[in-house]
CSV table of C-alpha atoms and ligand atoms in Angstrom, one decimal:
chain,number,residue,atom,x,y,z
J,1,MET,CA,5.0,-113.5,-154.7
J,2,GLU,CA,7.2,-110.8,-153.5
J,3,LYS,CA,8.6,-112.9,-150.4
J,4,ILE,CA,9.4,-116.0,-152.8
J,5,ILE,CA,11.1,-113.5,-155.1
J,6,ASN,CA,13.2,-112.1,-152.1
J,7,LYS,CA,13.9,-115.6,-151.1
J,8,ILE,CA,15.3,-116.5,-154.7
J,9,GLU,CA,17.7,-113.6,-154.5
J,10,GLU,CA,19.0,-115.1,-151.4
J,11,ILE,CA,19.4,-118.6,-152.5
J,12,ALA,CA,21.2,-117.1,-155.4
J,13,LEU,CA,23.9,-115.9,-153.3
J,14,LYS,CA,24.3,-119.1,-151.4
J,15,ILE,CA,24.2,-121.2,-154.6
J,16,ASP,CA,26.8,-118.7,-156.0
J,17,ASN,CA,28.9,-119.3,-152.8
J,18,LEU,CA,28.6,-123.0,-153.0
J,19,ILE,CA,29.6,-123.3,-156.7
J,20,LYS,CA,32.6,-121.1,-155.7
J,21,THR,CA,33.5,-123.1,-152.6
J,22,GLY,CA,32.2,-126.5,-152.8
J,23,GLU,CA,33.5,-130.0,-153.6
J,24,SER,CA,33.3,-130.8,-157.4
J,25,GLY,CA,32.6,-134.3,-158.6
J,26,TYR,CA,29.8,-136.9,-158.7
J,27,SER,CA,27.7,-138.4,-155.6
J,28,GLU,CA,26.4,-141.8,-155.4
J,29,THR,CA,22.9,-141.4,-156.6
J,30,SER,CA,20.8,-140.6,-159.8
J,31,ASN,CA,18.0,-138.3,-160.1
J,32,GLN,CA,14.5,-139.2,-161.6
J,33,THR,CA,15.9,-138.6,-165.1
J,34,GLY,CA,18.6,-141.0,-164.6
J,35,ASP,CA,21.3,-138.4,-164.4
J,36,ILE,CA,23.9,-139.1,-161.7
J,37,GLN,CA,24.0,-136.1,-159.2
J,38,LEU,CA,26.7,-134.0,-158.6
J,39,LYS,CA,27.3,-133.2,-155.0
J,40,LEU,CA,26.5,-129.6,-155.9
J,41,ASP,CA,23.3,-130.7,-157.2
J,42,ILE,CA,22.0,-132.2,-154.2
J,43,GLN,CA,23.6,-129.1,-152.0
J,44,SER,CA,21.8,-126.4,-154.4
J,45,ASP,CA,18.5,-128.7,-153.9
J,46,GLU,CA,19.1,-128.7,-150.1
J,47,ILE,CA,19.8,-124.7,-149.9
J,48,ILE,CA,16.7,-124.1,-152.0
J,49,GLU,CA,14.2,-126.5,-150.1
J,50,GLU,CA,15.6,-125.2,-146.7
J,51,GLU,CA,14.9,-121.3,-147.5
J,52,PHE,CA,11.6,-122.3,-149.3
J,53,LYS,CA,10.3,-124.4,-146.2
J,54,ASP,CA,9.2,-121.1,-144.2
J,55,VAL,CA,7.7,-119.2,-146.9
J,56,ASP,CA,3.8,-119.4,-146.0
J,57,SER,CA,2.5,-118.8,-149.7
J,58,ILE,CA,4.3,-122.0,-151.2
J,59,LYS,CA,2.0,-124.6,-151.4
J,60,ALA,CA,4.4,-127.1,-152.6
J,61,ILE,CA,8.0,-127.6,-154.5
J,62,ILE,CA,9.0,-129.6,-157.3
J,63,SER,CA,12.9,-129.9,-158.0
J,64,GLU,CA,14.6,-131.5,-161.0
J,65,GLU,CA,16.4,-133.6,-157.8
J,66,LYS,CA,13.5,-134.9,-156.3
J,67,GLU,CA,11.4,-137.8,-157.8
J,68,ASP,CA,8.0,-136.2,-156.2
J,69,ILE,CA,6.0,-133.2,-155.6
J,70,LEU,CA,7.1,-132.2,-151.8
J,71,ASN,CA,4.1,-130.4,-149.9
J,72,LEU,CA,5.0,-127.4,-147.7
J,73,ASN,CA,1.8,-125.3,-146.9
J,74,GLU,CA,-1.5,-126.8,-147.3
J,75,ASP,CA,-2.9,-123.0,-147.5
J,76,GLY,CA,-0.2,-121.8,-149.9
J,77,GLU,CA,-1.0,-119.9,-153.4
J,78,TYR,CA,1.8,-121.1,-155.5
J,79,VAL,CA,3.7,-124.3,-156.5
J,80,VAL,CA,7.2,-123.7,-157.2
J,81,CYS,CA,9.3,-125.8,-159.8
J,82,TYR,CA,12.9,-125.6,-160.0
J,83,ASP,CA,16.2,-126.8,-161.4
J,84,PRO,CA,18.5,-125.9,-158.6
J,85,LEU,CA,21.6,-126.3,-160.8
J,86,ASP,CA,21.4,-126.3,-164.5
J,87,GLY,CA,24.4,-127.3,-166.5
J,88,SER,CA,25.7,-130.3,-163.9
J,89,SER,CA,27.8,-131.4,-167.0
J,90,ILE,CA,29.7,-128.3,-167.5
J,91,VAL,CA,30.1,-127.1,-164.0
J,92,ASP,CA,33.1,-128.9,-163.0
J,93,TYR,CA,34.8,-127.5,-166.1
J,94,ASN,CA,34.1,-123.9,-165.1
J,95,LEU,CA,31.9,-122.8,-167.8
J,96,SER,CA,28.9,-120.9,-166.8
J,97,VAL,CA,25.8,-122.4,-165.2
J,98,GLY,CA,22.3,-121.4,-163.7
J,99,SER,CA,19.3,-121.9,-161.5
J,100,ILE,CA,15.7,-121.8,-163.0
J,101,PHE,CA,12.5,-121.3,-161.2
J,102,GLY,CA,8.8,-121.4,-162.4
J,103,ILE,CA,6.1,-120.1,-160.1
J,104,TYR,CA,2.5,-121.7,-160.9
J,105,LYS,CA,-0.7,-121.1,-159.3
J,106,GLY,CA,-3.4,-123.6,-160.2
J,107,GLY,CA,-2.6,-126.9,-162.3
J,108,LEU,CA,0.8,-127.5,-163.4
J,109,ASN,CA,0.7,-126.5,-166.9
J,110,GLY,CA,2.1,-123.7,-169.1
J,111,GLU,CA,-1.0,-121.5,-168.9
J,112,ASN,CA,-0.8,-121.4,-165.2
J,113,ILE,CA,2.9,-120.0,-165.0
J,114,VAL,CA,2.8,-116.7,-163.2
J,115,ALA,CA,6.3,-115.7,-163.2
J,116,SER,CA,9.8,-117.1,-163.7
J,117,ILE,CA,13.3,-116.4,-162.6
J,118,TYR,CA,16.5,-117.5,-163.7
J,119,ILE,CA,20.1,-116.9,-162.3
J,120,VAL,CA,23.5,-117.2,-164.3
J,121,TYR,CA,26.4,-117.8,-162.3
J,122,GLY,CA,29.1,-116.6,-164.9
J,123,PRO,CA,32.1,-114.3,-164.8
J,124,ARG,CA,29.1,-112.0,-163.3
J,125,VAL,CA,26.1,-113.1,-161.3
J,126,GLU,CA,22.6,-111.9,-163.4
J,127,MET,CA,19.1,-112.4,-162.9
J,128,VAL,CA,16.3,-112.3,-165.1
J,129,LYS,CA,12.8,-112.0,-163.6
J,130,THR,CA,9.5,-112.4,-165.7
J,131,ILE,CA,6.2,-111.7,-164.3
J,132,LYS,CA,3.3,-112.5,-167.0
J,133,GLY,CA,2.0,-109.7,-168.6
J,134,SER,CA,5.2,-107.5,-168.1
J,135,LYS,CA,8.5,-107.3,-169.9
J,136,PRO,CA,11.4,-109.8,-168.5
J,137,ILE,CA,13.8,-107.4,-166.3
J,138,HIS,CA,17.5,-108.0,-166.0
J,139,TYR,CA,19.6,-107.5,-162.9
J,140,ARG,CA,23.1,-107.8,-162.2
J,141,LEU,CA,24.7,-109.0,-158.7
J,142,VAL,CA,26.9,-106.1,-157.3
J,143,GLY,CA,28.2,-106.6,-153.9
J,144,ASP,CA,25.3,-108.4,-152.3
J,145,LYS,CA,22.3,-106.7,-153.9
J,146,PHE,CA,20.9,-107.6,-157.3
J,147,VAL,CA,20.9,-104.0,-159.3
J,148,GLU,CA,18.2,-103.5,-162.3
J,149,GLN,CA,19.9,-102.8,-165.6
J,150,GLY,CA,16.4,-102.6,-167.5
J,151,GLU,CA,13.9,-104.2,-169.2
J,152,ILE,CA,14.5,-107.0,-172.1
J,153,THR,CA,13.0,-106.8,-175.6
J,154,MET,CA,13.9,-109.0,-178.4
J,155,GLU,CA,14.4,-107.9,-181.9
J,156,GLN,CA,12.6,-109.5,-185.1
J,157,LYS,CA,15.8,-111.4,-186.1
J,158,GLY,CA,19.0,-112.5,-184.7
J,159,LYS,CA,22.6,-113.9,-185.6
J,160,LEU,CA,23.1,-116.7,-183.4
J,161,ASN,CA,22.4,-120.5,-183.4
J,162,ALA,CA,22.3,-122.2,-180.6
J,163,PRO,CA,21.5,-126.3,-181.5
J,164,GLY,CA,21.2,-128.7,-178.8
J,165,SER,CA,21.3,-132.6,-178.5
J,166,THR,CA,23.2,-135.0,-180.4
J,167,GLN,CA,23.3,-134.3,-184.0
J,168,LYS,CA,23.7,-138.3,-185.4
J,169,ASN,CA,20.4,-138.4,-184.0
J,170,TRP,CA,18.9,-135.6,-185.8
J,171,TYR,CA,15.8,-136.1,-188.0
J,172,PRO,CA,16.8,-135.1,-191.7
J,173,TYR,CA,14.3,-131.8,-191.5
J,174,HIS,CA,15.9,-130.5,-188.5
J,175,LYS,CA,19.5,-130.9,-189.9
J,176,GLU,CA,18.3,-128.8,-192.7
J,177,LEU,CA,16.8,-126.3,-190.8
J,178,ILE,CA,20.1,-125.9,-188.4
J,179,GLU,CA,22.2,-126.0,-191.8
J,180,SER,CA,20.1,-123.4,-193.6
J,181,LEU,CA,20.5,-121.1,-190.7
J,182,PHE,CA,24.3,-121.4,-190.7
J,183,GLN,CA,24.1,-120.9,-194.8
J,184,GLU,CA,22.3,-117.6,-194.0
J,185,GLY,CA,25.4,-116.7,-191.9
J,186,TYR,CA,24.2,-117.3,-188.6
J,187,ARG,CA,27.1,-118.3,-185.8
J,188,LEU,CA,27.4,-120.8,-183.5
J,189,ARG,CA,27.0,-120.5,-179.9
J,190,TYR,CA,26.4,-123.5,-177.8
J,191,SER,CA,27.9,-123.9,-174.5
J,192,GLY,CA,25.8,-127.1,-173.3
J,193,GLY,CA,24.1,-124.9,-170.4
J,194,MET,CA,20.6,-123.5,-171.6
J,195,VAL,CA,20.8,-120.6,-169.0
J,196,PRO,CA,23.6,-118.8,-170.2
J,197,ASP,CA,22.6,-120.0,-173.8
J,198,LEU,CA,19.4,-118.6,-173.8
J,199,HIS,CA,20.4,-115.7,-171.7
J,200,GLN,CA,22.9,-114.3,-174.5
J,201,ILE,CA,20.2,-114.6,-177.2
J,202,LEU,CA,17.9,-112.6,-174.8
J,203,LEU,CA,20.2,-109.9,-174.4
J,204,LYS,CA,21.9,-109.7,-177.6
J,205,GLY,CA,17.9,-109.5,-179.1
J,206,GLY,CA,17.7,-112.4,-181.3
J,207,GLY,CA,18.5,-115.8,-182.4
J,208,LEU,CA,17.6,-119.3,-182.1
J,209,PHE,CA,18.1,-121.8,-179.2
J,210,SER,CA,16.6,-125.5,-180.2
J,211,TYR,CA,16.4,-128.6,-177.9
J,212,PRO,CA,14.7,-131.0,-180.7
J,213,GLY,CA,13.1,-134.5,-180.5
J,214,THR,CA,15.5,-137.0,-181.6
J,215,THR,CA,15.6,-140.4,-183.3
J,216,ASP,CA,16.6,-141.8,-179.7
J,217,LYS,CA,14.6,-139.2,-177.6
J,218,PRO,CA,11.7,-138.2,-179.4
J,219,LYS,CA,10.4,-135.8,-176.7
J,220,GLY,CA,13.8,-134.1,-176.4
J,221,LYS,CA,15.9,-133.6,-173.0
J,222,LEU,CA,14.6,-130.4,-171.5
J,223,ARG,CA,11.7,-130.7,-168.5
J,224,ASP,CA,8.8,-128.9,-168.9
J,225,LEU,CA,8.2,-127.3,-165.6
J,226,PHE,CA,11.6,-126.1,-164.6
J,227,GLU,CA,13.3,-125.4,-167.9
J,228,VAL,CA,11.2,-125.2,-170.8
J,229,ILE,CA,8.0,-123.5,-169.5
J,230,PRO,CA,9.9,-120.7,-167.3
J,231,PHE,CA,11.9,-119.8,-170.3
J,232,ALA,CA,9.0,-119.6,-172.8
J,233,LEU,CA,7.6,-117.1,-170.3
J,234,ALA,CA,10.4,-114.9,-170.4
J,235,TYR,CA,11.0,-115.3,-174.2
J,236,ILE,CA,7.4,-114.4,-175.2
J,237,GLU,CA,7.2,-111.4,-172.8
J,238,ALA,CA,10.5,-110.2,-174.5
J,239,GLY,CA,8.5,-110.2,-177.6
J,240,ALA,CA,10.0,-113.4,-179.1
J,241,GLU,CA,8.4,-116.9,-179.5
J,242,ALA,CA,8.7,-120.6,-177.7
J,243,ILE,CA,6.9,-123.3,-179.7
J,244,ASP,CA,7.1,-127.1,-179.7
J,245,ASP,CA,7.9,-129.7,-182.8
J,246,LYS,CA,4.1,-129.0,-183.5
J,247,GLY,CA,4.4,-125.3,-183.8
J,248,ILE,CA,2.5,-125.2,-180.6
J,249,SER,CA,3.3,-122.1,-177.9
J,250,LEU,CA,5.0,-123.7,-174.9
J,251,LEU,CA,2.8,-121.6,-172.9
J,252,GLU,CA,0.0,-124.2,-173.7
J,253,LEU,CA,2.0,-127.3,-172.6
J,254,GLU,CA,0.0,-129.8,-170.5
J,255,THR,CA,2.3,-131.9,-168.1
J,256,GLU,CA,1.3,-135.1,-166.9
J,257,HIS,CA,4.4,-135.9,-164.7
J,258,PRO,CA,6.6,-133.5,-162.8
J,259,HIS,CA,9.4,-134.8,-165.2
J,260,ASP,CA,8.0,-134.4,-168.3
J,261,THR,CA,10.1,-133.2,-171.3
J,262,SER,CA,9.3,-131.5,-174.4
J,263,PRO,CA,11.2,-130.9,-177.9
J,264,CYS,CA,11.8,-126.7,-177.7
J,265,PHE,CA,12.4,-123.9,-179.8
J,266,PHE,CA,13.0,-120.4,-178.4
J,267,GLY,CA,13.6,-117.7,-180.8
J,268,SER,CA,13.0,-114.2,-182.4
J,269,LYS,CA,10.2,-114.2,-184.8
J,270,TYR,CA,12.4,-115.0,-188.2
J,271,GLU,CA,14.0,-118.1,-186.7
J,272,ILE,CA,10.7,-119.5,-185.4
J,273,ALA,CA,9.1,-118.9,-188.8
J,274,LYS,CA,11.7,-120.9,-190.1
J,275,VAL,CA,11.2,-123.7,-187.6
J,276,ARG,CA,7.6,-123.7,-188.4
J,277,GLU,CA,8.4,-124.0,-192.1
J,278,ALA,CA,10.7,-127.0,-191.5
J,279,TYR,CA,8.4,-129.1,-189.1
J,280,ASN,CA,5.3,-128.3,-190.9
J,281,GLY,CA,3.4,-131.4,-191.3
J,282,LYS,CA,6.2,-133.4,-189.8
B,301,AHG,P1,20.8,-130.6,-166.3
B,301,AHG,O1,22.5,-130.0,-166.1
B,301,AHG,O2,19.9,-129.6,-165.3
B,301,AHG,O3,20.8,-131.8,-166.4
B,301,AHG,O4,20.4,-129.8,-167.6
B,301,AHG,C1,21.5,-129.4,-168.5
B,301,AHG,C2,20.8,-129.2,-169.8
B,301,AHG,C3,20.8,-127.9,-170.5
B,301,AHG,O5,21.3,-126.7,-169.8
B,301,AHG,C4,21.4,-127.9,-171.9
B,301,AHG,O6,21.0,-127.1,-172.7
B,301,AHG,C5,21.4,-129.4,-172.1
B,301,AHG,O7,21.1,-130.2,-170.9
B,301,AHG,C6,22.7,-129.9,-172.9
B,301,AHG,O8,22.4,-131.3,-173.3
B,301,AHG,P2,23.2,-131.5,-174.5
B,301,AHG,O9,24.7,-131.7,-174.0
B,301,AHG,O10,22.5,-132.9,-175.1
B,301,AHG,O11,23.3,-130.8,-175.9
B,302,MN,MN1,18.7,-128.6,-166.3
B,303,MN,MN1,20.1,-129.4,-162.8
């Protein structure tokens, strides 16, 4: 596992450099989800594949940008699922973006994630590493080294509300939930990049990030293996919660296809109790 983590740190430096120096704009291809790929999406994916190729402990990789699983080493212990560049729709407008990695041992389900790492490429480059069973650890890039900043612990309640997806397609009970938080004084914080949005809530110690099922997309948009489950591990180990629209922990998600998506809610205990109340029986 340590080798994989070291590789991810090297990858982060390369992708950061790519974002700063690479070409903007779209390629001519789409990914499995149907999104038109940016040149940066494809190049970030190539960087990661290249770096992971010589890590013996990686059995296979699954990328948001690849249709199928790519087998690397038959005797490898881990499958690494990743979103090379999260925030394709905002990177060319110079908002913060990220990379997300979920490291799985055994089947590709929530309960088999053993570690997750995400990187935020913002005014600073930061990394959060969560090993199952321990608190997430926050790092900041200083020169070419990630320097530890401390453990992350969430409070019982926060002040931020980050509601994703298209409001016109929200179910009435979801609309009521989001509105009730604003009525309580919560402030809107939504950039369109789940990495900086979830990172802000984690570091400020509380709040709610939601990406619900909607009338046009009942299973939501965010992908289980490389977006939802890795962040669920970070939130749950930080003492917060991460659930789906049935109130089930996102670490209990069972996936059938690498690109499956799920409605998801990440937040401190108070806000998640409100989600459960709003969604009860729906
Ligand atoms: P990606 O760039 O990897 O396709 O994912 C973007 C995701 C996520 O970062 C963000 O929270 C969400 O899409 C935003 O979607 P909406 O604009 O529909 O809210
Ligand atoms: Mn993404
Ligand atoms: Mn992506």
